[in-house]
Amino acid sequence: MSKKEIGNYTIERELDQGGFSKVYLARHNVIGENVAIKRIRKENYEKDKIIREVKLMQSLDHPFTVQFFEFMEDDNYYYIVMEYVRGTTLLDLVNHSGKIPEWKIRHIFVELISTLQYLHEDLKMAHRDIKLENIIFDTYGNIRLIDFGLGNTFQQTDGILQTACGSPAYAPPEMFLRRPYTNAADIWSAGCVIYALATNTLPFDETNAKLLASKIVYQNPTYPEELKPSLVELISNCLNKDSSMRPLPQDIYKYEWVSVYPNSQLFSPEFGIAEGWRNPTGNPLVDETVVEELNHYGLDSSKAVDDYLNGNFTADAAGYRILKRQKVTFQMERLYEEADISMKATIHRKQHLSLTPNVLTPIRRPSPNTRNKFSFGKAMNPVTGVSKFSATVKLSNRMNSMKPKILALSQLPAQSPQ
């Protein structure tokens, strides 16, 4: 498929692949910017499912969520065109960076919670697959949350969801118990992420699916002595077995460990609006500098703006969205630089995502064939600018090597929660 054209894009190379789809690096033929194109074979994917995923992605408008650009199809394939994120995943960071500085962990976590606050409050959406693999750094050290294939809205369900899904090592107890759950499941998963960043392992470490479920339902994680009590307090509350006792995103900012983050603008539910990095919900605004760029490239800026304002994801509007995301990504560079108050004002870009030699045994990535009704990780990263993992990679926390299946309550060992 090298150099094949799809719509206004030329395929450059394959980035990743799974059982039913492949992801390609492509280039916009006029603008010249890179995008990621996810190609899905029609015969292997229900149309209702792909349309649902596309609609969820189209609703996203936040600096830290992957940007959707365009949807196309031909006789054999569906194509999802989206932002190409050039950085590394958090899984790579944990596996290759040794001990991660506390300020960087805090920076990642605050941006993740800002994203969840937007999803939960503005969109009434649960992501349902928060994990290290689904969080990627951009060029400047800020995150993108990707893979909304399991996302779901809950406007019509009073906040209650039923389908058990996600990756087992990040799944909350209520899913293993087959109980209805809320978006508090995302907070549990976020707790697993910050635990992994702080300790280089996941809170529940077990290769056997049944034992993993038992640990998650009945046991509490252990915390290394070197972790600050304020961080342990935060993690333990996110990992509360009682979902109703987990903090809401807006409450997390009040925790001592989080509150020292130097850029408090991220604590606001309206973060990014004043800066022009996102629109007020339901009220798209036009960036005139982007319109000028469209004109510079000889594109139909009038048609692009009309389609954009009407919420249409046409080829013309894709040009506007690509240029706008490029501008936002560049402007957000300062967020990373400001995250550590001890850092100098100017940091060379290449230092942002530098990886030190691996000094710890890495966390495993799920096998490509481990996704079922309880979706234990997709067979591919839908947006990736990182090197592919070998299926035989050595793994430390042994969290996802099994071919897991969801366990009913009757399959769990009979014991009382601790």
GROMACS .gro file of C-alpha atoms in nm:
model
  418
    1MET     CA    1   0.000   0.000   0.000
    2SER     CA    2   0.307   0.226  -0.015
    3LYS     CA    3   0.241   0.569  -0.172
    4LYS     CA    4  -0.121   0.482  -0.242
    5GLU     CA    5  -0.359   0.777  -0.226
    6ILE     CA    6  -0.673   0.779  -0.014
    7GLY     CA    7  -0.880   1.092  -0.058
    8ASN     CA    8  -0.650   1.390  -0.006
    9TYR     CA    9  -0.380   1.178   0.158
   10THR     CA   10  -0.079   0.980   0.041
   11ILE     CA   11   0.017   0.673   0.241
   12GLU     CA   12   0.379   0.682   0.356
   13ARG     CA   13   0.421   0.364   0.560
   14GLU     CA   14   0.250   0.121   0.795
   15LEU     CA   15   0.263   0.207   1.164
   16ASP     CA   16   0.080  -0.079   1.330
   17GLN     CA   17  -0.163  -0.359   1.262
   18GLY     CA   18  -0.412  -0.583   1.433
   19GLY     CA   19  -0.646  -0.863   1.345
   20PHE     CA   20  -0.903  -0.647   1.165
   21SER     CA   21  -0.723  -0.322   1.090
   22LYS     CA   22  -0.399  -0.145   1.009
   23VAL     CA   23  -0.274   0.204   1.088
   24TYR     CA   24  -0.076   0.402   0.834
   25LEU     CA   25   0.126   0.720   0.842
   26ALA     CA   26  -0.005   0.944   0.568
   27ARG     CA   27   0.054   1.297   0.442
   28HIS     CA   28  -0.202   1.555   0.339
   29ASN     CA   29  -0.133   1.620  -0.028
   30VAL     CA   30  -0.175   1.998  -0.007
   31ILE     CA   31  -0.087   2.096   0.349
   32GLY     CA   32   0.193   1.843   0.383
   33GLU     CA   33   0.110   1.758   0.746
   34ASN     CA   34   0.121   1.399   0.867
   35VAL     CA   35  -0.193   1.218   0.981
   36ALA     CA   36  -0.270   0.866   1.098
   37ILE     CA   37  -0.517   0.660   0.893
   38LYS     CA   38  -0.680   0.358   1.049
   39ARG     CA   39  -0.796   0.117   0.778
   40ILE     CA   40  -1.059  -0.138   0.881
   41ARG     CA   41  -1.170  -0.425   0.660
   42LYS     CA   42  -1.547  -0.411   0.618
   43GLU     CA   43  -1.605  -0.784   0.622
   44ASN     CA   44  -1.456  -0.804   0.972
   45TYR     CA   45  -1.628  -0.509   1.135
   46GLU     CA   46  -1.994  -0.425   1.187
   47LYS     CA   47  -2.086  -0.091   1.034
   48ASP     CA   48  -2.289   0.012   1.339
   49LYS     CA   49  -1.982  -0.036   1.554
   50ILE     CA   50  -1.754   0.175   1.337
   51ILE     CA   51  -2.016   0.450   1.304
   52ARG     CA   52  -2.053   0.458   1.682
   53GLU     CA   53  -1.676   0.493   1.730
   54VAL     CA   54  -1.659   0.767   1.467
   55LYS     CA   55  -1.942   0.964   1.628
   56LEU     CA   56  -1.768   0.946   1.966
   57MET     CA   57  -1.443   1.071   1.812
   58GLN     CA   58  -1.622   1.349   1.626
   59SER     CA   59  -1.756   1.480   1.957
   60LEU     CA   60  -1.407   1.522   2.104
   61ASP     CA   61  -1.266   1.871   2.128
   62HIS     CA   62  -0.999   1.888   2.398
   63PRO     CA   63  -0.624   1.957   2.383
   64PHE     CA   64  -0.540   1.619   2.536
   65THR     CA   65  -0.767   1.393   2.328
   66VAL     CA   66  -0.668   1.268   1.986
   67GLN     CA   67  -0.820   1.485   1.711
   68PHE     CA   68  -1.051   1.326   1.456
   69PHE     CA   69  -1.030   1.466   1.102
   70GLU     CA   70  -1.226   1.263   0.851
   71PHE     CA   71  -1.407   0.936   0.777
   72MET     CA   72  -1.405   0.765   0.437
   73GLU     CA   73  -1.497   0.429   0.292
   74ASP     CA   74  -1.470   0.230  -0.029
   75ASP     CA   75  -1.597  -0.112  -0.132
   76ASN     CA   76  -1.364  -0.300   0.100
   77TYR     CA   77  -1.250  -0.070   0.382
   78TYR     CA   78  -1.341   0.201   0.628
   79TYR     CA   79  -1.083   0.476   0.686
   80ILE     CA   80  -1.056   0.689   1.000
   81VAL     CA   81  -0.825   0.989   0.952
   82MET     CA   82  -0.695   1.138   1.276
   83GLU     CA   83  -0.409   1.319   1.441
   84TYR     CA   84  -0.067   1.158   1.415
   85VAL     CA   85   0.092   1.176   1.760
   86ARG     CA   86   0.469   1.170   1.725
   87GLY     CA   87   0.573   1.085   2.080
   88THR     CA   88   0.597   0.770   2.287
   89THR     CA   89   0.331   0.591   2.491
   90LEU     CA   90   0.334   0.585   2.871
   91LEU     CA   91   0.403   0.213   2.845
   92ASP     CA   92   0.726   0.289   2.661
   93LEU     CA   93   0.810   0.557   2.917
   94VAL     CA   94   0.767   0.316   3.208
   95ASN     CA   95   0.959   0.040   3.035
   96HIS     CA   96   1.255   0.246   2.919
   97SER     CA   97   1.300   0.544   3.148
   98GLY     CA   98   1.379   0.392   3.484
   99LYS     CA   99   1.256   0.601   3.774
  100ILE     CA  100   1.028   0.876   3.645
  101PRO     CA  101   1.066   1.217   3.814
  102GLU     CA  102   0.780   1.306   4.044
  103TRP     CA  103   0.709   1.632   3.863
  104LYS     CA  104   0.662   1.445   3.534
  105ILE     CA  105   0.425   1.192   3.694
  106ARG     CA  106   0.222   1.479   3.833
  107HIS     CA  107   0.219   1.654   3.494
  108ILE     CA  108   0.091   1.342   3.318
  109PHE     CA  109  -0.170   1.271   3.583
  110VAL     CA  110  -0.306   1.627   3.592
  111GLU     CA  111  -0.345   1.628   3.213
  112LEU     CA  112  -0.519   1.289   3.230
  113ILE     CA  113  -0.761   1.408   3.497
  114SER     CA  114  -0.827   1.727   3.299
  115THR     CA  115  -0.922   1.503   3.007
  116LEU     CA  116  -1.148   1.282   3.219
  117GLN     CA  117  -1.318   1.587   3.366
  118TYR     CA  118  -1.400   1.699   3.012
  119LEU     CA  119  -1.525   1.355   2.908
  120HIS     CA  120  -1.730   1.294   3.222
  121GLU     CA  121  -1.880   1.641   3.267
  122ASP     CA  122  -1.903   1.797   2.922
  123LEU     CA  123  -1.966   1.491   2.705
  124LYS     CA  124  -2.118   1.257   2.966
  125MET     CA  125  -1.880   0.994   2.831
  126ALA     CA  126  -1.677   0.717   2.990
  127HIS     CA  127  -1.359   0.610   2.809
  128ARG     CA  128  -1.355   0.258   2.962
  129ASP     CA  129  -1.005   0.168   2.846
  130ILE     CA  130  -0.766   0.399   3.031
  131LYS     CA  131  -0.423   0.234   3.032
  132LEU     CA  132  -0.056   0.312   2.969
  133GLU     CA  133  -0.077   0.211   2.603
  134ASN     CA  134  -0.362   0.453   2.534
  135ILE     CA  135  -0.181   0.765   2.653
  136ILE     CA  136   0.079   0.912   2.417
  137PHE     CA  137   0.311   1.209   2.445
  138ASP     CA  138   0.307   1.467   2.169
  139THR     CA  139   0.627   1.629   2.042
  140TYR     CA  140   0.635   1.872   2.333
  141GLY     CA  141   0.566   1.637   2.624
  142ASN     CA  142   0.189   1.679   2.663
  143ILE     CA  143  -0.046   1.383   2.648
  144ARG     CA  144  -0.308   1.256   2.405
  145LEU     CA  145  -0.568   1.007   2.519
  146ILE     CA  146  -0.643   0.769   2.231
  147ASP     CA  147  -0.856   0.467   2.143
  148PHE     CA  148  -1.221   0.555   2.204
  149GLY     CA  149  -1.343   0.226   2.056
  150LEU     CA  150  -1.485   0.123   2.395
  151GLY     CA  151  -1.608   0.468   2.492
  152ASN     CA  152  -1.975   0.516   2.572
  153THR     CA  153  -2.204   0.801   2.663
  154PHE     CA  154  -2.444   0.778   2.954
  155GLN     CA  155  -2.697   1.057   2.901
  156GLN     CA  156  -2.975   0.804   2.873
  157THR     CA  157  -2.861   0.567   3.148
  158ASP     CA  158  -2.849   0.787   3.459
  159GLY     CA  159  -2.474   0.740   3.457
  160ILE     CA  160  -2.501   0.360   3.478
  161LEU     CA  161  -2.322   0.133   3.230
  162GLN     CA  162  -2.347  -0.243   3.200
  163THR     CA  163  -2.098  -0.389   2.952
  164ALA     CA  164  -1.776  -0.520   3.105
  165CYS     CA  165  -1.489  -0.400   2.890
  166GLY     CA  166  -1.137  -0.259   2.898
  167SER     CA  167  -0.808  -0.420   2.993
  168PRO     CA  168  -0.821  -0.658   3.290
  169ALA     CA  169  -0.527  -0.523   3.490
  170TYR     CA  170  -0.688  -0.177   3.482
  171ALA     CA  171  -1.048  -0.292   3.535
  172PRO     CA  172  -1.229  -0.207   3.862
  173PRO     CA  173  -1.380  -0.466   4.096
  174GLU     CA  174  -1.737  -0.393   3.990
  175MET     CA  175  -1.665  -0.515   3.638
  176PHE     CA  176  -1.531  -0.848   3.759
  177LEU     CA  177  -1.836  -0.880   3.981
  178ARG     CA  178  -2.062  -0.820   3.681
  179ARG     CA  179  -2.221  -0.523   3.852
  180PRO     CA  180  -2.342  -0.203   3.685
  181TYR     CA  181  -2.079   0.067   3.695
  182THR     CA  182  -2.029   0.438   3.632
  183ASN     CA  183  -1.755   0.661   3.497
  184ALA     CA  184  -1.583   0.603   3.831
  185ALA     CA  185  -1.435   0.303   3.648
  186ASP     CA  186  -1.213   0.553   3.463
  187ILE     CA  187  -1.090   0.692   3.796
  188TRP     CA  188  -0.989   0.342   3.906
  189SER     CA  189  -0.798   0.294   3.581
  190ALA     CA  190  -0.631   0.633   3.625
  191GLY     CA  191  -0.523   0.516   3.971
  192CYS     CA  192  -0.361   0.212   3.809
  193VAL     CA  193  -0.180   0.441   3.564
  194ILE     CA  194  -0.034   0.670   3.829
  195TYR     CA  195   0.065   0.368   4.042
  196ALA     CA  196   0.252   0.226   3.742
  197LEU     CA  197   0.427   0.557   3.673
  198ALA     CA  198   0.536   0.584   4.036
  199THR     CA  199   0.646   0.222   4.087
  200ASN     CA  200   0.715   0.082   3.737
  201THR     CA  201   0.464  -0.195   3.796
  202LEU     CA  202   0.087  -0.224   3.811
  203PRO     CA  203  -0.099  -0.241   4.143
  204PHE     CA  204  -0.233  -0.590   4.078
  205ASP     CA  205   0.028  -0.825   3.937
  206GLU     CA  206  -0.081  -1.172   3.834
  207THR     CA  207  -0.049  -1.387   3.522
  208ASN     CA  208  -0.347  -1.606   3.609
  209ALA     CA  209  -0.677  -1.444   3.512
  210LYS     CA  210  -0.872  -1.587   3.805
  211LEU     CA  211  -0.609  -1.483   4.058
  212LEU     CA  212  -0.586  -1.138   3.901
  213ALA     CA  213  -0.961  -1.094   3.942
  214SER     CA  214  -0.942  -1.214   4.301
  215LYS     CA  215  -0.669  -0.964   4.384
  216ILE     CA  216  -0.856  -0.676   4.227
  217VAL     CA  217  -1.181  -0.762   4.406
  218TYR     CA  218  -1.045  -0.860   4.747
  219GLN     CA  219  -0.696  -0.721   4.802
  220ASN     CA  220  -0.536  -0.381   4.827
  221PRO     CA  221  -0.208  -0.296   4.650
  222THR     CA  222   0.115  -0.261   4.841
  223TYR     CA  223   0.296   0.073   4.834
  224PRO     CA  224   0.676   0.111   4.834
  225GLU     CA  225   0.803   0.289   5.142
  226GLU     CA  226   0.965   0.562   4.933
  227LEU     CA  227   0.630   0.689   4.803
  228LYS     CA  228   0.513   1.007   4.969
  229PRO     CA  229   0.212   0.963   5.200
  230SER     CA  230   0.026   1.229   5.000
  231LEU     CA  231   0.072   1.024   4.681
  232VAL     CA  232  -0.035   0.703   4.854
  233GLU     CA  233  -0.347   0.880   4.978
  234LEU     CA  234  -0.435   0.986   4.624
  235ILE     CA  235  -0.377   0.644   4.469
  236SER     CA  236  -0.557   0.453   4.743
  237ASN     CA  237  -0.865   0.674   4.704
  238CYS     CA  238  -0.868   0.626   4.328
  239LEU     CA  239  -0.842   0.251   4.390
  240ASN     CA  240  -1.123   0.241   4.644
  241LYS     CA  241  -1.319  -0.083   4.605
  242ASP     CA  242  -1.639   0.117   4.659
  243SER     CA  243  -1.686   0.310   4.335
  244SER     CA  244  -1.907   0.568   4.508
  245MET     CA  245  -1.612   0.663   4.730
  246ARG     CA  246  -1.368   0.733   4.447
  247PRO     CA  247  -1.301   1.103   4.394
  248LEU     CA  248  -1.455   1.294   4.107
  249PRO     CA  249  -1.206   1.459   3.869
  250GLN     CA  250  -1.270   1.804   4.018
  251ASP     CA  251  -1.205   1.667   4.368
  252ILE     CA  252  -0.871   1.517   4.269
  253TYR     CA  253  -0.723   1.863   4.221
  254LYS     CA  254  -0.774   1.928   4.593
  255TYR     CA  255  -0.542   1.647   4.700
  256GLU     CA  256  -0.217   1.769   4.850
  257TRP     CA  257   0.001   1.579   4.603
  258VAL     CA  258  -0.189   1.723   4.303
  259SER     CA  259  -0.247   2.076   4.431
  260VAL     CA  260   0.121   2.170   4.411
  261TYR     CA  261   0.111   2.139   4.032
  262PRO     CA  262   0.232   2.484   3.923
  263ASN     CA  263  -0.018   2.544   3.642
  264SER     CA  264  -0.356   2.560   3.812
  265GLN     CA  265  -0.536   2.661   3.491
  266LEU     CA  266  -0.556   2.289   3.412
  267PHE     CA  267  -0.779   2.247   3.719
  268SER     CA  268  -1.057   2.445   3.555
  269PRO     CA  269  -1.335   2.259   3.372
  270GLU     CA  270  -1.301   2.529   3.104
  271PHE     CA  271  -0.930   2.472   3.055
  272GLY     CA  272  -0.821   2.551   2.699
  273ILE     CA  273  -1.120   2.765   2.602
  274ALA     CA  274  -0.969   3.106   2.681
  275GLU     CA  275  -0.645   3.003   2.508
  276GLY     CA  276  -0.835   2.905   2.193
  277TRP     CA  277  -0.723   2.543   2.227
  278ARG     CA  278  -1.080   2.411   2.235
  279ASN     CA  279  -1.428   2.544   2.173
  280PRO     CA  280  -1.699   2.608   2.428
  281THR     CA  281  -1.917   2.297   2.415
  282GLY     CA  282  -2.157   2.324   2.122
  283ASN     CA  283  -2.019   2.660   2.009
  284PRO     CA  284  -1.738   2.625   1.751
  285LEU     CA  285  -1.526   2.935   1.698
  286VAL     CA  286  -1.319   3.019   1.392
  287ASP     CA  287  -0.946   3.087   1.420
  288GLU     CA  288  -0.869   3.352   1.158
  289THR     CA  289  -0.498   3.265   1.153
  290VAL     CA  290  -0.592   2.913   1.046
  291VAL     CA  291  -0.818   3.056   0.775
  292GLU     CA  292  -0.522   3.256   0.648
  293GLU     CA  293  -0.316   2.937   0.636
  294LEU     CA  294  -0.587   2.765   0.432
  295ASN     CA  295  -0.581   3.054   0.187
  296HIS     CA  296  -0.202   3.033   0.175
  297TYR     CA  297  -0.230   2.672   0.061
  298GLY     CA  298  -0.490   2.762  -0.199
  299LEU     CA  299  -0.768   2.569  -0.024
  300ASP     CA  300  -1.133   2.672  -0.018
  301SER     CA  301  -1.138   2.840   0.323
  302SER     CA  302  -1.501   2.950   0.289
  303LYS     CA  303  -1.622   2.593   0.237
  304ALA     CA  304  -1.390   2.467   0.510
  305VAL     CA  305  -1.519   2.717   0.765
  306ASP     CA  306  -1.884   2.657   0.674
  307ASP     CA  307  -1.842   2.281   0.714
  308TYR     CA  308  -1.650   2.325   1.039
  309LEU     CA  309  -1.910   2.558   1.193
  310ASN     CA  310  -2.188   2.317   1.095
  311GLY     CA  311  -2.010   2.026   1.262
  312ASN     CA  312  -1.937   1.848   0.936
  313PHE     CA  313  -1.623   1.640   0.892
  314THR     CA  314  -1.566   1.689   0.522
  315ALA     CA  315  -1.236   1.690   0.333
  316ASP     CA  316  -1.245   2.071   0.335
  317ALA     CA  317  -1.307   2.091   0.710
  318ALA     CA  318  -1.031   1.835   0.767
  319GLY     CA  319  -0.778   2.085   0.632
  320TYR     CA  320  -0.893   2.343   0.886
  321ARG     CA  321  -0.883   2.092   1.174
  322ILE     CA  322  -0.536   1.966   1.079
  323LEU     CA  323  -0.389   2.316   1.078
  324LYS     CA  324  -0.571   2.411   1.398
  325ARG     CA  325  -0.441   2.105   1.584
  326GLN     CA  326  -0.089   2.177   1.461
  327LYS     CA  327  -0.114   2.529   1.606
  328VAL     CA  328  -0.259   2.411   1.940
  329THR     CA  329   0.010   2.146   1.982
  330PHE     CA  330   0.282   2.405   1.930
  331GLN     CA  331   0.124   2.656   2.168
  332MET     CA  332   0.091   2.396   2.444
  333GLU     CA  333   0.468   2.348   2.458
  334ARG     CA  334   0.492   2.575   2.762
  335LEU     CA  335   0.272   2.342   2.971
  336TYR     CA  336   0.547   2.083   2.988
  337GLU     CA  337   0.814   2.343   3.057
  338GLU     CA  338   0.608   2.495   3.340
  339ALA     CA  339   0.527   2.159   3.498
  340ASP     CA  340   0.852   2.153   3.698
  341ILE     CA  341   0.910   2.481   3.879
  342SER     CA  342   1.277   2.392   3.917
  343MET     CA  343   1.326   2.359   3.541
  344LYS     CA  344   1.486   2.636   3.340
  345ALA     CA  345   1.255   2.838   3.119
  346THR     CA  346   1.391   2.690   2.797
  347ILE     CA  347   1.429   2.318   2.741
  348HIS     CA  348   1.554   2.171   2.422
  349ARG     CA  349   1.272   1.983   2.256
  350LYS     CA  350   1.473   1.664   2.220
  351GLN     CA  351   1.509   1.643   2.596
  352HIS     CA  352   1.135   1.619   2.644
  353LEU     CA  353   1.097   1.259   2.548
  354SER     CA  354   1.450   1.132   2.593
  355LEU     CA  355   1.468   0.772   2.706
  356THR     CA  356   1.735   0.644   2.938
  357PRO     CA  357   1.864   0.286   2.916
  358ASN     CA  358   1.622   0.029   3.050
  359VAL     CA  359   1.703  -0.049   3.410
  360LEU     CA  360   1.380  -0.219   3.508
  361THR     CA  361   1.199  -0.519   3.368
  362PRO     CA  362   0.929  -0.379   3.141
  363ILE     CA  363   0.554  -0.390   3.179
  364ARG     CA  364   0.396  -0.613   2.920
  365ARG     CA  365   0.173  -0.510   2.637
  366PRO     CA  366  -0.132  -0.733   2.575
  367SER     CA  367  -0.114  -0.998   2.309
  368PRO     CA  368  -0.288  -0.888   1.986
  369ASN     CA  369  -0.538  -1.173   2.022
  370THR     CA  370  -0.661  -1.109   2.375
  371ARG     CA  371  -0.963  -0.890   2.299
  372ASN     CA  372  -1.311  -1.033   2.343
  373LYS     CA  373  -1.641  -0.918   2.491
  374PHE     CA  374  -1.443  -0.803   2.791
  375SER     CA  375  -1.212  -0.612   2.559
  376PHE     CA  376  -0.863  -0.663   2.695
  377GLY     CA  377  -0.681  -0.413   2.481
  378LYS     CA  378  -0.711  -0.365   2.109
  379ALA     CA  379  -0.492  -0.559   1.877
  380MET     CA  380  -0.334  -0.231   1.769
  381ASN     CA  381  -0.270   0.126   1.874
  382PRO     CA  382  -0.508   0.338   1.662
  383VAL     CA  383  -0.280   0.642   1.675
  384THR     CA  384   0.087   0.574   1.712
  385GLY     CA  385   0.416   0.727   1.630
  386VAL     CA  386   0.613   0.474   1.829
  387SER     CA  387   0.790   0.154   1.744
  388LYS     CA  388   0.584  -0.162   1.749
  389PHE     CA  389   0.622  -0.405   2.035
  390SER     CA  390   0.717  -0.760   1.962
  391ALA     CA  391   0.463  -1.015   2.074
  392THR     CA  392   0.748  -1.189   2.256
  393VAL     CA  393   0.869  -0.884   2.449
  394LYS     CA  394   0.979  -0.958   2.805
  395LEU     CA  395   0.745  -0.814   3.063
  396SER     CA  396   0.767  -0.724   3.429
  397ASN     CA  397   0.440  -0.677   3.595
  398ARG     CA  398   0.302  -0.976   3.411
  399MET     CA  399  -0.029  -0.799   3.384
  400ASN     CA  400  -0.149  -0.887   3.038
  401SER     CA  401   0.034  -1.196   2.912
  402MET     CA  402  -0.257  -1.428   2.976
  403LYS     CA  403  -0.545  -1.469   2.736
  404PRO     CA  404  -0.791  -1.332   2.987
  405LYS     CA  405  -1.164  -1.364   3.004
  406ILE     CA  406  -1.402  -1.190   3.237
  407LEU     CA  407  -1.480  -1.386   3.547
  408ALA     CA  408  -1.828  -1.413   3.685
  409LEU     CA  409  -1.870  -1.369   4.060
  410SER     CA  410  -1.925  -1.743   4.098
  411GLN     CA  411  -1.578  -1.808   3.957
  412LEU     CA  412  -1.402  -1.596   4.217
  413PRO     CA  413  -1.260  -1.757   4.530
  414ALA     CA  414  -1.501  -1.745   4.823
  415GLN     CA  415  -1.361  -1.494   5.070
  416SER     CA  416  -1.445  -1.158   5.213
  417PRO     CA  417  -1.294  -0.833   5.095
  418GLN     CA  418  -1.006  -0.704   5.298
   0.00000   0.00000   0.00000
